[in-house]
Short mmCIF file of C-alpha atoms in Angstrom, two decimals:
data_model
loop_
_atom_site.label_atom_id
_atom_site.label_comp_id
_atom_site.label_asym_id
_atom_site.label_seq_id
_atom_site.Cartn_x
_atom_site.Cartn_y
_atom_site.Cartn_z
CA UNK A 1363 -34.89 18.81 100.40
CA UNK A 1364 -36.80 16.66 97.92
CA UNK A 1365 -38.21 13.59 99.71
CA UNK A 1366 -37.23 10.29 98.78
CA UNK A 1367 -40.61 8.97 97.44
CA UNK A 1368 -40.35 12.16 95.06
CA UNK A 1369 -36.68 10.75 94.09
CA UNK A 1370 -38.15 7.39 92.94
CA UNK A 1371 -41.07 9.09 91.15
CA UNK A 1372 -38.55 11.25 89.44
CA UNK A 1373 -36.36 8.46 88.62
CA UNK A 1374 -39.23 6.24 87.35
CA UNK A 1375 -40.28 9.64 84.91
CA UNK A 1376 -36.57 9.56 83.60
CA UNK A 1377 -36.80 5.95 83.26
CA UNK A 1378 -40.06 5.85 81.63
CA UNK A 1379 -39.20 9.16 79.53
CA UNK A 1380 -42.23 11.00 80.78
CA UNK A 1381 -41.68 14.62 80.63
CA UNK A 1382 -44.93 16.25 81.95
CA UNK A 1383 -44.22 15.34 85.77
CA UNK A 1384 -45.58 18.54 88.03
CA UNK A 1385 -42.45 20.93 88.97
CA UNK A 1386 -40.37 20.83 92.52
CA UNK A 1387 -42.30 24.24 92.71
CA UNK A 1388 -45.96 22.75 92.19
CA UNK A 1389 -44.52 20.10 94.25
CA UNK A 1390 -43.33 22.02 97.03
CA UNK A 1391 -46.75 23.83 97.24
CA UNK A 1392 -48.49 20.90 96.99
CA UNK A 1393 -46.74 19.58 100.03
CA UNK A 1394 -47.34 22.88 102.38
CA UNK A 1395 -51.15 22.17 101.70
CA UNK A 1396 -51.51 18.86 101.82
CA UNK A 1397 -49.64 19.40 105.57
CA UNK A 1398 -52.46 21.07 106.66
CA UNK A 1399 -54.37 20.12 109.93
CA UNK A 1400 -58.05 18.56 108.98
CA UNK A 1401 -57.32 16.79 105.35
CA UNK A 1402 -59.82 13.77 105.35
CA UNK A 1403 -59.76 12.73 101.91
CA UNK A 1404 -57.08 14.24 98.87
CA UNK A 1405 -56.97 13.04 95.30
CA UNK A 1406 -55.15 13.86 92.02
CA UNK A 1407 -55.91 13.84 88.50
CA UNK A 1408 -53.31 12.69 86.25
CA UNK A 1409 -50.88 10.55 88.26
CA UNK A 1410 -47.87 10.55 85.20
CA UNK A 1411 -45.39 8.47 87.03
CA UNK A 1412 -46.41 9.28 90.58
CA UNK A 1413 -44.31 12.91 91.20
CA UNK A 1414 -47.11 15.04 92.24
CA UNK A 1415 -48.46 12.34 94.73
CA UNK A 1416 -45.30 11.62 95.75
CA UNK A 1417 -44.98 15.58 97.14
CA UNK A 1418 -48.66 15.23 98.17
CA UNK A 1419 -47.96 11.95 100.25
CA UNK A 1420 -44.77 13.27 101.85
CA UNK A 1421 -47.09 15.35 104.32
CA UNK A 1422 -49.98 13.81 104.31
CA UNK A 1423 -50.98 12.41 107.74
CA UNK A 1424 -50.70 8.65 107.02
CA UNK A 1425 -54.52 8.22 107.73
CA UNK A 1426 -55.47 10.42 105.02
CA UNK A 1427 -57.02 8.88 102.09
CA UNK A 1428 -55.44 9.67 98.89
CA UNK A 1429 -56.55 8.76 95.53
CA UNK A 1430 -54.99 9.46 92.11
CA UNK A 1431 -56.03 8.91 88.76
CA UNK A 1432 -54.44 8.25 85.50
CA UNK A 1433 -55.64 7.61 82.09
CA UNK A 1434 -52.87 5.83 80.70
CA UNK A 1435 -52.59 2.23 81.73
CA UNK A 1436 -48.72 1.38 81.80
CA UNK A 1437 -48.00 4.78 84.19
CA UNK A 1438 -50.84 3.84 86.01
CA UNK A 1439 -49.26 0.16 87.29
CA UNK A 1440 -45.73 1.73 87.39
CA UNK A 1441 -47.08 4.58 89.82
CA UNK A 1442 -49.40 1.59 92.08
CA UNK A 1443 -46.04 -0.09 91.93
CA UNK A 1444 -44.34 3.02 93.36
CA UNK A 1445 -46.95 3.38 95.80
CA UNK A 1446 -47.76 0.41 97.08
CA UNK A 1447 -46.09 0.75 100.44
CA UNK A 1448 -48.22 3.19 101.78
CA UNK A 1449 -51.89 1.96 102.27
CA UNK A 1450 -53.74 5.04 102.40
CA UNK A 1451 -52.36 5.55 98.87
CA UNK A 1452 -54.83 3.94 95.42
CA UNK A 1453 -54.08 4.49 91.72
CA UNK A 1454 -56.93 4.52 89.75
CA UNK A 1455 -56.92 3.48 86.08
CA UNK A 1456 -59.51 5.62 84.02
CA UNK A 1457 -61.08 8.88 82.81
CA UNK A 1458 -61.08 11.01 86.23
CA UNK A 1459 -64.66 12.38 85.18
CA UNK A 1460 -65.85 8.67 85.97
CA UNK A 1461 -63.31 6.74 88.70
CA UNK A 1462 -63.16 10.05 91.03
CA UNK A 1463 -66.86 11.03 91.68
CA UNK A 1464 -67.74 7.97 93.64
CA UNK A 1465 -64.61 8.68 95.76
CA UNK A 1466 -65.38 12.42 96.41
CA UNK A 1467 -65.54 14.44 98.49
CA UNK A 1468 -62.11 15.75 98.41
CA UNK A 1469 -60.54 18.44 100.89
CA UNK A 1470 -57.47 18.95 98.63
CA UNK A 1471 -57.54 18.22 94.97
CA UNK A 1472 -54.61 18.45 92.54
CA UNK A 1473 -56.05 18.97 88.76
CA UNK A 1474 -52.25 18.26 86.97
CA UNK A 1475 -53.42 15.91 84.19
CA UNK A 1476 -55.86 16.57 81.10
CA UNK A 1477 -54.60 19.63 80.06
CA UNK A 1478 -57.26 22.76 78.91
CA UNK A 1479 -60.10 20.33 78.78
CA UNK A 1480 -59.61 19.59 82.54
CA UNK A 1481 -58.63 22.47 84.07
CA UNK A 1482 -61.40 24.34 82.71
CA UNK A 1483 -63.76 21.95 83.68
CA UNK A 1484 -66.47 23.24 86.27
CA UNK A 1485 -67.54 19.76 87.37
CA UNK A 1486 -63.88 19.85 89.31
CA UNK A 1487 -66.10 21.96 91.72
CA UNK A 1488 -68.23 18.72 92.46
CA UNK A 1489 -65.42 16.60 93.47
CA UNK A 1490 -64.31 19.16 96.48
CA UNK A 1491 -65.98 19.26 100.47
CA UNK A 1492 -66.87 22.49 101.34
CA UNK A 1493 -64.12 24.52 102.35
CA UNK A 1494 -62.09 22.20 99.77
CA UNK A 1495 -58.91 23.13 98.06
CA UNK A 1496 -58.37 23.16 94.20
CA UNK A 1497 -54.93 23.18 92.81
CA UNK A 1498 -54.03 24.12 88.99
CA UNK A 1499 -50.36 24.17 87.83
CA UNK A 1500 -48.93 24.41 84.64
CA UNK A 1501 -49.84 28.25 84.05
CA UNK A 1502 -47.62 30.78 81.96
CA UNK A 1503 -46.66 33.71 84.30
CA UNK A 1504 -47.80 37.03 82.95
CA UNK A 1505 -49.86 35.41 79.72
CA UNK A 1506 -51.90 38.44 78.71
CA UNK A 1507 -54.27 36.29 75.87
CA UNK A 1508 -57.24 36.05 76.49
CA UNK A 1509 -56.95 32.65 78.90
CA UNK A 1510 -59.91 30.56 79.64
CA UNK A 1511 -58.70 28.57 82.47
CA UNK A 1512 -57.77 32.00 84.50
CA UNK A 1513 -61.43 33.56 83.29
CA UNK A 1514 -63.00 30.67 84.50
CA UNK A 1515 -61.54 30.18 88.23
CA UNK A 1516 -60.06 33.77 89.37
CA UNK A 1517 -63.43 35.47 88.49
CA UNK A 1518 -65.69 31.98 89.98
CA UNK A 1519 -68.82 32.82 91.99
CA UNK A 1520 -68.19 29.18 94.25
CA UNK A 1521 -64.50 29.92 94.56
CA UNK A 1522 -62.16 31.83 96.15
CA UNK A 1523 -59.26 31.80 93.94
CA UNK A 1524 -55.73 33.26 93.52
CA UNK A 1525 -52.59 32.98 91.11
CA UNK A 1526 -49.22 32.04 92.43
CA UNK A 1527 -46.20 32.13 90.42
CA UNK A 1528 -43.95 29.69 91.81
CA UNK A 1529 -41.42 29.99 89.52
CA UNK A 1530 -40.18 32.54 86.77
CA UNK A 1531 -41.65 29.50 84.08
CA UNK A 1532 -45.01 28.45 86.17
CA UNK A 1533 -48.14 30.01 88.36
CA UNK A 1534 -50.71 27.84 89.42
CA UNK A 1535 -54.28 28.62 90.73
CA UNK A 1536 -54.91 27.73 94.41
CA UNK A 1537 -58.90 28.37 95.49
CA UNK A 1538 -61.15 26.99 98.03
CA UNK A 1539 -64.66 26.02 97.56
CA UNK A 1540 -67.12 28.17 99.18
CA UNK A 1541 -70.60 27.18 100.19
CA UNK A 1542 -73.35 27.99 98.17
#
């Protein structure tokens, strides 16, 4: 079943003609995790028209704190717009590598937007609690060139990492921070 915040995000992509929202897969994952007993704070990066948060949000526990960030200024409004009704909920207009570190720690963080140059960046690591969980989608099942963003997190001193293929098109990297 596909909750109905995840409807209007969808319909606001279509709408909008943004193509890069996360999958039902990601977004299926995404809500199994962000169910989990303990969550204080979660945050995204790269809000698109609001999809991923909208899985994240419907199983959240309404006192969570959740923060997204977008770079692009007219999907940023339309997802605040989207979002509006639920008050633990903020969009954040900006580069994520500046809005999100005064907002960290995070126990659940969802690194969708920025591409490469994102999801191989090791200051993600500095936005997660202890015990905090990172979430990469957008993977090619099976790539066998040599793949930086795999390299980078499966083999990661700090986390404990694993691939996921949650469809026959996508994997995504799930790992949890460890302490030093």
């Amino acid at each position: 079943m596909v909750p109905p915040l995840v409807e209007k995000a969808l319909a606001l992509a279509k709408r909008s003609g943004f193509t890069r929202s996360c999958s039902v897969e990601t977004g299926r994952l995404l809500q199994v995790l962000a169910g989990a007993r303990g969550l204080e704070r979660a945050a995204e990066i790269g809000t698109g028209t609001a999809v991923g948060s909208a899985w994240i949000l419907s199983a959240l526990d309404p006192e969570v704190a959740f923060v997204t960030v977008e770079l692009d200024g007219e999907r940023a409004r339309a997802a605040a717009g989207l979002l509006a009704e639920d008050e633990a909920a903020r969009v954040l207009h900006g580069d994520w590598r500046e809005v999100l570190p005064p907002e960290a720690p995070f126990d659940l963080l969802f690194a969708d937007g920025g591409g490469q140059l994102t999801k191989s960046d090791e200051s993600l690591l500095g936005l997660l609690a202890p015990g905090g969980i990172l979430v990469l989608d957008d993977l090619t099942p099976g790539y066998a060139d040599p793949d930086p963003v795999r390299e980078l997190w499966l083999g990661h001193r700090r986390l404990v990492a694993t691939e996921l293929q949650v469809s026959a098109h996508e994997a995504v990297i799930v790992g949890t921070l460890q302490p030093r």
